[in-house]
Amino acid sequence: MGMIRTRLLKPDQIQEAAELLRQGQVVAFPTETVYGLGANALDPRAVEAIFAAKGRPQDNPLIVHIGSQNQVEELVREIPPEALLLMEKFWPGPLTLVLKKKDLVPDVVTAGLDTVAVRMPDHPAALELLRSTGFPLAAPSANISGRPSPTRAEHVYADLTGKIPAILDGGETGWGVESTVLDCTAEPFLLLRPGGVTLEDLRAVVPVQYGEPASGAKADQTPRSPGMKYRHYAPEALVFLVTGGAAAPKILELSEPYLKRGERVGVMTWNERTHLYPGLSVLPMGSEGDLEALAHSLYHLLRKADVLGLKALFIEGVSEDNLGLAIMNRLRKAANNREIRT
Ligand code: TXA
Ligand code: MG
């Protein structure tokens, strides 16, 4: 595939984005979580172009986005009553439900699984795009595979310019971490990826099981959520996640060899703790304990590590309550499970 010119479309140019999608092309668009790279979910050739642009492994299935709740019935064979409760409570919003698929959904979307992941995004531009084309959009996050997900049009541009025809610029996304993925074919429902709708939110409505997959799941096994086995959200720097009460002295100690070699070291820490790290490049996480604000800026901070040319990045762990579960899940992946407990 040769280089193509990537157009930046403004929100009043949604119709141009819709026209490209009708022609079977891919378009990046904003959602309330992160930017997605969309194509007609019912057109296998259009969907193949998503995998090509991202460099995404073929065995990692895509989420299908819909513009109205009744569209789900075209895509899935059955909806358990508990799943219906969740749709009514959390759609449109950052909750993806994995359900048994109908034959209409092409294999390339689901990587050959007999299930399909569906969500209705809560973003005016995404909903207008979906309603205008009339077909569902398969869309993974609009980053090069393995990089942090994009929360600004400029992140998409940095990764995919020359590879896709257009980016619909809707400004910064809201949540900043991806949707929650819930397998509704398991009993009880199984949380595959924590996200914007928290485990606490879900459990207030239905029973949900959750256990982190064993780290480094073998490539030859078929995991329940195929995306989980890949390295994710990773900047170029070597990333370390440091948890516990004595994080600061540990980080200073581990930084020393890098600093002695004249290499730049970064630390992600709460605003109130930045003074603990003289000599390090500080990426402030926001005011202490504000998990919403941290989720919102998380991927921007990870991308900044690259811009700053950091050799190593130390990240202070946060609480795993509420949105913290999604944040720590992403941080563990960014750190490739290099976790230091103090
Ligand atoms: O917030 C989001 O979910 C964003 C926006 C664009 O909607 N999308 C997103 O897509 O994060 P992606 O492709 O980066 O992540 C989709 C996740 C992957 O972990 C994938 O393995 C899982 O959902 N998934 C998709 N279909 C599945 C299925 N049928 N069964 C199990 N897991 C599935
Ligand atoms: Mg992704």
Tab-separated table of C-alpha atoms and ligand atoms in Angstrom:
chain	number	residue	atom	x	y	z
A	1	MET	CA	0.000	0.000	0.000
A	2	GLY	CA	1.505	3.346	-1.086
A	3	MET	CA	1.349	6.570	0.938
A	4	ILE	CA	-1.930	8.444	0.714
A	5	ARG	CA	-2.812	11.953	1.803
A	6	THR	CA	-4.534	12.020	5.192
A	7	ARG	CA	-7.228	14.698	5.488
A	8	LEU	CA	-8.161	16.237	8.827
A	9	LEU	CA	-11.944	16.687	8.853
A	10	LYS	CA	-13.739	19.054	11.239
A	11	PRO	CA	-17.011	18.104	13.006
A	12	ASP	CA	-19.043	19.965	10.342
A	13	GLN	CA	-17.563	17.597	7.710
A	14	ILE	CA	-19.115	14.394	9.097
A	15	GLN	CA	-20.876	13.827	5.767
A	16	GLU	CA	-17.504	13.590	4.004
A	17	ALA	CA	-16.382	10.999	6.538
A	18	ALA	CA	-19.637	9.083	6.004
A	19	GLU	CA	-19.119	9.155	2.220
A	20	LEU	CA	-15.613	7.674	2.545
A	21	LEU	CA	-17.036	4.899	4.740
A	22	ARG	CA	-19.770	4.189	2.182
A	23	GLN	CA	-17.020	3.792	-0.424
A	24	GLY	CA	-15.470	1.052	1.711
A	25	GLN	CA	-12.629	3.194	3.089
A	26	VAL	CA	-11.398	3.522	6.685
A	27	VAL	CA	-11.823	6.726	8.718
A	28	ALA	CA	-10.587	7.607	12.217
A	29	PHE	CA	-13.299	9.127	14.415
A	30	PRO	CA	-13.671	10.288	18.024
A	31	THR	CA	-15.580	8.344	20.669
A	32	GLU	CA	-16.091	9.151	24.346
A	33	THR	CA	-13.206	6.794	25.251
A	34	VAL	CA	-10.431	6.971	22.612
A	35	TYR	CA	-10.311	7.533	18.836
A	36	GLY	CA	-11.409	4.562	16.727
A	37	LEU	CA	-10.374	3.508	13.247
A	38	GLY	CA	-13.671	2.628	11.583
A	39	ALA	CA	-14.868	0.740	8.542
A	40	ASN	CA	-18.155	-0.857	7.462
A	41	ALA	CA	-18.360	-3.912	9.762
A	42	LEU	CA	-20.376	-5.854	7.184
A	43	ASP	CA	-17.791	-5.387	4.384
A	44	PRO	CA	-14.851	-7.789	4.864
A	45	ARG	CA	-12.585	-5.912	2.435
A	46	ALA	CA	-13.133	-2.609	4.233
A	47	VAL	CA	-12.385	-4.303	7.566
A	48	GLU	CA	-9.171	-5.824	6.192
A	49	ALA	CA	-7.935	-2.288	5.511
A	50	ILE	CA	-8.153	-1.558	9.266
A	51	PHE	CA	-5.783	-4.432	10.066
A	52	ALA	CA	-3.392	-3.281	7.332
A	53	ALA	CA	-3.285	0.364	8.483
A	54	LYS	CA	-2.714	-0.529	12.164
A	55	GLY	CA	-0.400	-3.456	11.627
A	56	ARG	CA	-2.820	-5.385	13.832
A	57	PRO	CA	-2.512	-9.177	14.194
A	58	GLN	CA	-5.370	-10.912	12.314
A	59	ASP	CA	-6.322	-12.986	15.350
A	60	ASN	CA	-7.347	-9.963	17.436
A	61	PRO	CA	-11.070	-9.283	16.906
A	62	LEU	CA	-12.667	-5.841	16.583
A	63	ILE	CA	-15.481	-4.091	18.432
A	64	VAL	CA	-18.572	-3.354	16.334
A	65	HIS	CA	-20.066	0.091	17.023
A	66	ILE	CA	-23.767	0.770	16.580
A	67	GLY	CA	-25.832	3.969	16.498
A	68	SER	CA	-28.985	2.666	18.163
A	69	GLN	CA	-29.733	-0.123	20.607
A	70	ASN	CA	-32.051	-2.048	18.254
A	71	GLN	CA	-29.190	-2.461	15.744
A	72	VAL	CA	-27.723	-5.074	18.092
A	73	GLU	CA	-30.412	-7.541	17.039
A	74	GLU	CA	-29.067	-7.610	13.459
A	75	LEU	CA	-25.688	-8.754	14.751
A	76	VAL	CA	-26.316	-11.229	17.568
A	77	ARG	CA	-28.269	-14.461	17.963
A	78	GLU	CA	-29.462	-13.949	21.518
A	79	ILE	CA	-29.409	-11.349	24.257
A	80	PRO	CA	-29.489	-12.681	27.825
A	81	PRO	CA	-31.895	-10.642	30.004
A	82	GLU	CA	-28.984	-9.466	32.189
A	83	ALA	CA	-27.219	-8.106	29.096
A	84	LEU	CA	-30.366	-6.209	28.189
A	85	LEU	CA	-30.351	-4.638	31.660
A	86	LEU	CA	-26.763	-3.505	31.116
A	87	MET	CA	-27.546	-2.002	27.697
A	88	GLU	CA	-30.420	-0.068	29.163
A	89	LYS	CA	-28.303	1.213	32.014
A	90	PHE	CA	-24.966	1.943	30.307
A	91	TRP	CA	-25.635	2.534	26.568
A	92	PRO	CA	-24.659	4.751	24.954
A	93	GLY	CA	-21.386	4.541	26.905
A	94	PRO	CA	-18.061	2.803	27.479
A	95	LEU	CA	-19.359	-0.770	27.827
A	96	THR	CA	-18.723	-3.437	25.161
A	97	LEU	CA	-20.783	-6.633	25.351
A	98	VAL	CA	-19.540	-9.911	23.841
A	99	LEU	CA	-22.516	-11.910	22.518
A	100	LYS	CA	-23.110	-14.862	20.172
A	101	LYS	CA	-22.813	-13.593	16.607
A	102	LYS	CA	-25.051	-14.043	13.587
A	103	ASP	CA	-23.585	-15.273	10.274
A	104	LEU	CA	-23.984	-11.771	8.837
A	105	VAL	CA	-20.948	-10.624	10.865
A	106	PRO	CA	-17.841	-11.417	8.771
A	107	ASP	CA	-15.148	-13.690	10.243
A	108	VAL	CA	-12.475	-11.034	9.725
A	109	VAL	CA	-14.255	-8.838	12.317
A	110	THR	CA	-14.374	-11.534	15.000
A	111	ALA	CA	-11.126	-13.314	14.100
A	112	GLY	CA	-13.176	-16.443	13.469
A	113	LEU	CA	-14.792	-16.515	16.941
A	114	ASP	CA	-18.499	-17.322	17.196
A	115	THR	CA	-18.995	-14.194	19.315
A	116	VAL	CA	-19.023	-10.501	18.457
A	117	ALA	CA	-18.189	-7.509	20.672
A	118	VAL	CA	-20.748	-4.683	20.382
A	119	ARG	CA	-21.019	-1.205	21.834
A	120	MET	CA	-22.896	2.052	21.338
A	121	PRO	CA	-20.493	4.976	21.821
A	122	ASP	CA	-21.581	8.094	23.712
A	123	HIS	CA	-20.148	10.763	21.445
A	124	PRO	CA	-22.217	13.081	19.223
A	125	ALA	CA	-19.863	12.844	16.216
A	126	ALA	CA	-19.621	9.039	16.440
A	127	LEU	CA	-23.396	8.673	16.750
A	128	GLU	CA	-24.036	11.052	13.850
A	129	LEU	CA	-21.546	9.141	11.699
A	130	LEU	CA	-23.175	5.809	12.575
A	131	ARG	CA	-26.684	7.069	11.983
A	132	SER	CA	-25.711	8.701	8.719
A	133	THR	CA	-24.083	5.597	7.173
A	134	GLY	CA	-26.735	3.285	8.597
A	135	PHE	CA	-24.280	0.389	8.884
A	136	PRO	CA	-22.332	-0.673	11.983
A	137	LEU	CA	-18.661	0.314	12.190
A	138	ALA	CA	-15.937	-2.116	13.176
A	139	ALA	CA	-13.341	-0.007	14.984
A	140	PRO	CA	-10.296	-0.742	17.096
A	141	SER	CA	-8.399	2.098	18.756
A	142	ALA	CA	-6.806	4.254	16.029
A	143	ASN	CA	-3.163	3.697	16.978
A	144	ILE	CA	-0.367	1.626	15.478
A	145	SER	CA	-0.635	-1.768	17.219
A	146	GLY	CA	1.246	-1.787	20.509
A	147	ARG	CA	1.284	2.011	20.952
A	148	PRO	CA	-0.841	3.910	23.490
A	149	SER	CA	-4.418	4.512	22.293
A	150	PRO	CA	-5.088	7.964	20.813
A	151	THR	CA	-7.047	10.500	22.832
A	152	ARG	CA	-6.428	13.442	20.462
A	153	ALA	CA	-6.601	13.728	16.660
A	154	GLU	CA	-2.887	14.621	16.693
A	155	HIS	CA	-2.088	11.206	18.251
A	156	VAL	CA	-3.911	9.495	15.381
A	157	TYR	CA	-2.095	11.713	12.927
A	158	ALA	CA	1.288	10.846	14.452
A	159	ASP	CA	0.605	7.115	14.050
A	160	LEU	CA	-1.436	6.819	10.865
A	161	THR	CA	-0.694	9.743	8.564
A	162	GLY	CA	-0.114	8.501	5.016
A	163	LYS	CA	-1.966	5.263	5.802
A	164	ILE	CA	-5.605	6.348	6.063
A	165	PRO	CA	-7.655	8.843	3.993
A	166	ALA	CA	-9.186	10.866	6.855
A	167	ILE	CA	-9.329	11.684	10.554
A	168	LEU	CA	-12.496	13.247	11.953
A	169	ASP	CA	-11.208	15.689	14.590
A	170	GLY	CA	-13.522	15.876	17.605
A	171	GLY	CA	-10.989	17.328	20.040
A	172	GLU	CA	-9.850	15.457	23.141
A	173	THR	CA	-11.825	12.345	24.057
A	174	GLY	CA	-13.598	12.234	27.415
A	175	TRP	CA	-12.759	9.098	29.401
A	176	GLY	CA	-9.257	8.549	28.072
A	177	VAL	CA	-9.262	4.768	28.628
A	178	GLU	CA	-11.066	2.269	26.417
A	179	SER	CA	-14.445	0.703	27.029
A	180	THR	CA	-15.045	-2.121	29.480
A	181	VAL	CA	-15.276	-5.479	27.640
A	182	LEU	CA	-17.695	-7.970	29.213
A	183	ASP	CA	-18.203	-11.536	27.976
A	184	CYS	CA	-21.950	-12.160	28.248
A	185	THR	CA	-21.623	-15.749	26.988
A	186	ALA	CA	-19.948	-16.786	30.266
A	187	GLU	CA	-21.816	-17.539	33.478
A	188	PRO	CA	-21.645	-15.354	35.410
A	189	PHE	CA	-20.581	-12.654	32.954
A	190	LEU	CA	-16.797	-12.349	32.722
A	191	LEU	CA	-14.937	-9.036	32.734
A	192	LEU	CA	-12.322	-9.305	29.965
A	193	ARG	CA	-11.011	-5.739	30.027
A	194	PRO	CA	-11.703	-3.174	32.751
A	195	GLY	CA	-12.640	0.240	31.373
A	196	GLY	CA	-14.872	3.283	31.709
A	197	VAL	CA	-17.822	1.405	33.225
A	198	THR	CA	-16.289	0.060	36.426
A	199	LEU	CA	-16.554	-3.401	37.976
A	200	GLU	CA	-18.398	-1.745	40.870
A	201	ASP	CA	-20.863	-0.169	38.388
A	202	LEU	CA	-21.496	-3.551	36.728
A	203	ARG	CA	-21.866	-5.489	39.968
A	204	ALA	CA	-24.516	-3.055	41.135
A	205	VAL	CA	-26.636	-4.475	38.279
A	206	VAL	CA	-25.551	-8.103	37.615
A	207	PRO	CA	-23.058	-10.666	39.019
A	208	VAL	CA	-19.647	-10.392	37.283
A	209	GLN	CA	-16.476	-12.490	37.600
A	210	TYR	CA	-13.010	-11.028	37.124
A	211	GLY	CA	-9.509	-12.424	37.389
A	212	GLU	CA	-6.408	-11.099	35.676
A	213	PRO	CA	-5.181	-13.538	33.015
A	214	ALA	CA	-1.887	-15.244	33.848
A	215	SER	CA	0.887	-12.920	32.672
A	216	GLY	CA	2.480	-13.916	29.382
A	217	ALA	CA	-0.381	-16.153	28.212
A	218	LYS	CA	1.006	-18.535	25.629
A	219	ALA	CA	0.603	-17.501	22.004
A	220	ASP	CA	-0.633	-20.953	20.990
A	221	GLN	CA	-3.551	-20.941	23.433
A	222	THR	CA	-6.797	-19.325	22.415
A	223	PRO	CA	-7.460	-16.807	25.179
A	224	ARG	CA	-10.999	-15.604	25.849
A	225	SER	CA	-10.045	-12.092	24.839
A	226	PRO	CA	-7.471	-12.489	22.107
A	227	GLY	CA	-6.216	-8.902	22.438
A	228	MET	CA	-4.967	-9.511	25.973
A	229	LYS	CA	-1.887	-11.490	24.980
A	230	TYR	CA	-0.247	-8.669	23.027
A	231	ARG	CA	2.052	-5.961	24.340
A	232	HIS	CA	0.120	-2.724	24.605
A	233	TYR	CA	0.207	0.936	25.468
A	234	ALA	CA	3.988	0.928	25.398
A	235	PRO	CA	6.251	3.930	24.816
A	236	GLU	CA	9.832	3.445	23.593
A	237	ALA	CA	11.247	3.939	27.107
A	238	LEU	CA	11.724	0.968	29.432
A	239	VAL	CA	8.700	1.273	31.732
A	240	PHE	CA	8.599	0.237	35.402
A	241	LEU	CA	5.473	0.258	37.546
A	242	VAL	CA	6.379	0.925	41.191
A	243	THR	CA	3.785	0.309	43.911
A	244	GLY	CA	3.715	0.609	47.693
A	245	GLY	CA	4.626	3.204	50.284
A	246	ALA	CA	8.359	3.529	49.529
A	247	ALA	CA	8.099	4.198	45.800
A	248	ALA	CA	10.077	7.458	45.769
A	249	PRO	CA	13.378	6.214	47.301
A	250	LYS	CA	13.187	3.061	45.149
A	251	ILE	CA	12.685	5.086	41.972
A	252	LEU	CA	15.566	7.418	42.836
A	253	GLU	CA	17.819	4.418	43.481
A	254	LEU	CA	16.867	2.699	40.206
A	255	SER	CA	17.316	5.949	38.238
A	256	GLU	CA	20.937	6.404	39.260
A	257	PRO	CA	22.655	4.195	36.652
A	258	TYR	CA	20.687	5.856	33.836
A	259	LEU	CA	21.457	9.353	35.070
A	260	LYS	CA	25.165	8.479	35.459
A	261	ARG	CA	25.242	7.497	31.778
A	262	GLY	CA	23.657	10.851	30.935
A	263	GLU	CA	20.326	9.248	29.982
A	264	ARG	CA	16.956	10.903	30.604
A	265	VAL	CA	14.692	9.318	33.178
A	266	GLY	CA	11.017	10.153	33.643
A	267	VAL	CA	8.566	9.636	36.466
A	268	MET	CA	4.774	9.703	36.429
A	269	THR	CA	3.586	10.901	39.832
A	270	TRP	CA	0.782	12.922	41.433
A	271	ASN	CA	1.222	16.710	41.344
A	272	GLU	CA	1.698	16.830	45.134
A	273	ARG	CA	4.703	14.458	44.917
A	274	THR	CA	6.694	15.972	42.052
A	275	HIS	CA	9.184	17.587	44.497
A	276	LEU	CA	10.356	14.090	45.542
A	277	TYR	CA	12.093	13.582	42.197
A	278	PRO	CA	14.871	16.121	41.618
A	279	GLY	CA	16.791	15.439	38.384
A	280	LEU	CA	13.987	13.393	36.783
A	281	SER	CA	11.600	14.529	34.031
A	282	VAL	CA	8.256	14.676	35.768
A	283	LEU	CA	5.017	13.768	33.981
A	284	PRO	CA	2.375	14.975	36.456
A	285	MET	CA	-0.668	12.690	36.855
A	286	GLY	CA	-2.988	15.376	38.279
A	287	SER	CA	-4.010	16.031	41.843
A	288	GLU	CA	-3.507	13.076	44.150
A	289	GLY	CA	-6.190	10.384	43.896
A	290	ASP	CA	-8.124	11.972	41.008
A	291	LEU	CA	-8.496	8.807	38.912
A	292	GLU	CA	-10.850	10.435	36.361
A	293	ALA	CA	-8.283	13.121	35.560
A	294	LEU	CA	-5.501	10.540	35.371
A	295	ALA	CA	-7.476	8.292	32.987
A	296	HIS	CA	-8.151	11.321	30.808
A	297	SER	CA	-4.438	12.193	30.426
A	298	LEU	CA	-2.892	8.712	30.757
A	299	TYR	CA	-2.131	7.981	27.096
A	300	HIS	CA	-1.026	11.535	26.427
A	301	LEU	CA	1.524	11.165	29.246
A	302	LEU	CA	2.774	7.831	27.871
A	303	ARG	CA	3.185	9.387	24.422
A	304	LYS	CA	5.029	12.337	25.979
A	305	ALA	CA	7.649	9.907	27.261
A	306	ASP	CA	8.618	9.347	23.625
A	307	VAL	CA	8.620	13.034	22.760
A	308	LEU	CA	10.984	13.643	25.716
A	309	GLY	CA	13.279	10.835	24.551
A	310	LEU	CA	13.211	9.062	27.911
A	311	LYS	CA	15.362	5.970	28.368
A	312	ALA	CA	13.421	4.786	31.399
A	313	LEU	CA	10.013	5.743	32.772
A	314	PHE	CA	8.970	4.983	36.349
A	315	ILE	CA	5.260	5.090	37.103
A	316	GLU	CA	3.812	5.221	40.598
A	317	GLY	CA	0.984	2.696	41.033
A	318	VAL	CA	-2.497	3.902	41.988
A	319	SER	CA	-5.517	2.452	43.791
A	320	GLU	CA	-7.362	-0.315	41.923
A	321	ASP	CA	-10.784	0.882	43.027
A	322	ASN	CA	-13.273	2.101	40.411
A	323	LEU	CA	-11.465	3.579	37.376
A	324	GLY	CA	-8.155	2.649	39.025
A	325	LEU	CA	-8.663	-0.969	37.921
A	326	ALA	CA	-8.625	0.072	34.244
A	327	ILE	CA	-5.690	2.438	34.813
A	328	MET	CA	-3.561	-0.210	36.579
A	329	ASN	CA	-4.463	-2.772	33.879
A	330	ARG	CA	-3.071	-0.397	31.213
A	331	LEU	CA	-0.020	0.512	33.309
A	332	ARG	CA	0.877	-3.162	33.844
A	333	LYS	CA	0.732	-3.675	30.089
A	334	ALA	CA	2.762	-0.545	29.377
A	335	ALA	CA	5.339	-1.905	31.861
A	336	ASN	CA	5.187	-5.356	30.263
A	337	ASN	CA	4.644	-6.658	33.812
A	338	ARG	CA	7.849	-5.064	35.188
A	339	GLU	CA	6.244	-4.312	38.539
A	340	ILE	CA	8.271	-3.415	41.603
A	341	ARG	CA	6.511	-3.640	44.981
A	342	THR	CA	7.990	-1.545	47.804
B	1	TXA	O1	-13.254	2.192	23.866
B	1	TXA	C1	-13.039	1.295	23.049
B	1	TXA	O2	-13.405	0.116	23.247
B	1	TXA	C2	-12.301	1.667	21.760
B	1	TXA	C3	-13.189	2.623	20.970
B	1	TXA	C4	-12.615	2.973	19.625
B	1	TXA	O3	-14.461	2.067	20.847
B	1	TXA	N1	-11.989	0.511	20.988
B	1	TXA	C5	-11.020	-0.377	21.362
B	1	TXA	O4	-10.807	-1.407	20.455
B	1	TXA	O5	-10.374	-0.265	22.376
B	1	TXA	P1	-9.555	-2.369	20.506
B	1	TXA	O6	-9.615	-3.140	19.248
B	1	TXA	O7	-8.343	-1.580	20.763
B	1	TXA	O8	-9.861	-3.349	21.692
B	1	TXA	C6	-10.901	-4.317	21.554
B	1	TXA	C7	-10.762	-5.382	22.611
B	1	TXA	C8	-9.572	-6.284	22.338
B	1	TXA	O9	-8.960	-6.625	23.569
B	1	TXA	C9	-10.232	-7.511	21.684
B	1	TXA	O10	-9.471	-8.676	21.847
B	1	TXA	C10	-11.553	-7.573	22.432
B	1	TXA	O11	-11.932	-6.213	22.587
B	1	TXA	N2	-12.579	-8.283	21.654
B	1	TXA	C11	-13.146	-7.909	20.487
B	1	TXA	N3	-14.011	-8.838	20.052
B	1	TXA	C12	-14.022	-9.820	20.979
B	1	TXA	C13	-14.730	-11.069	21.110
B	1	TXA	N4	-15.601	-11.486	20.197
B	1	TXA	N5	-14.477	-11.834	22.190
B	1	TXA	C14	-13.598	-11.402	23.132
B	1	TXA	N6	-12.899	-10.248	23.075
B	1	TXA	C15	-13.105	-9.466	21.999
B	2	MG	MG	-6.451	-0.947	21.134
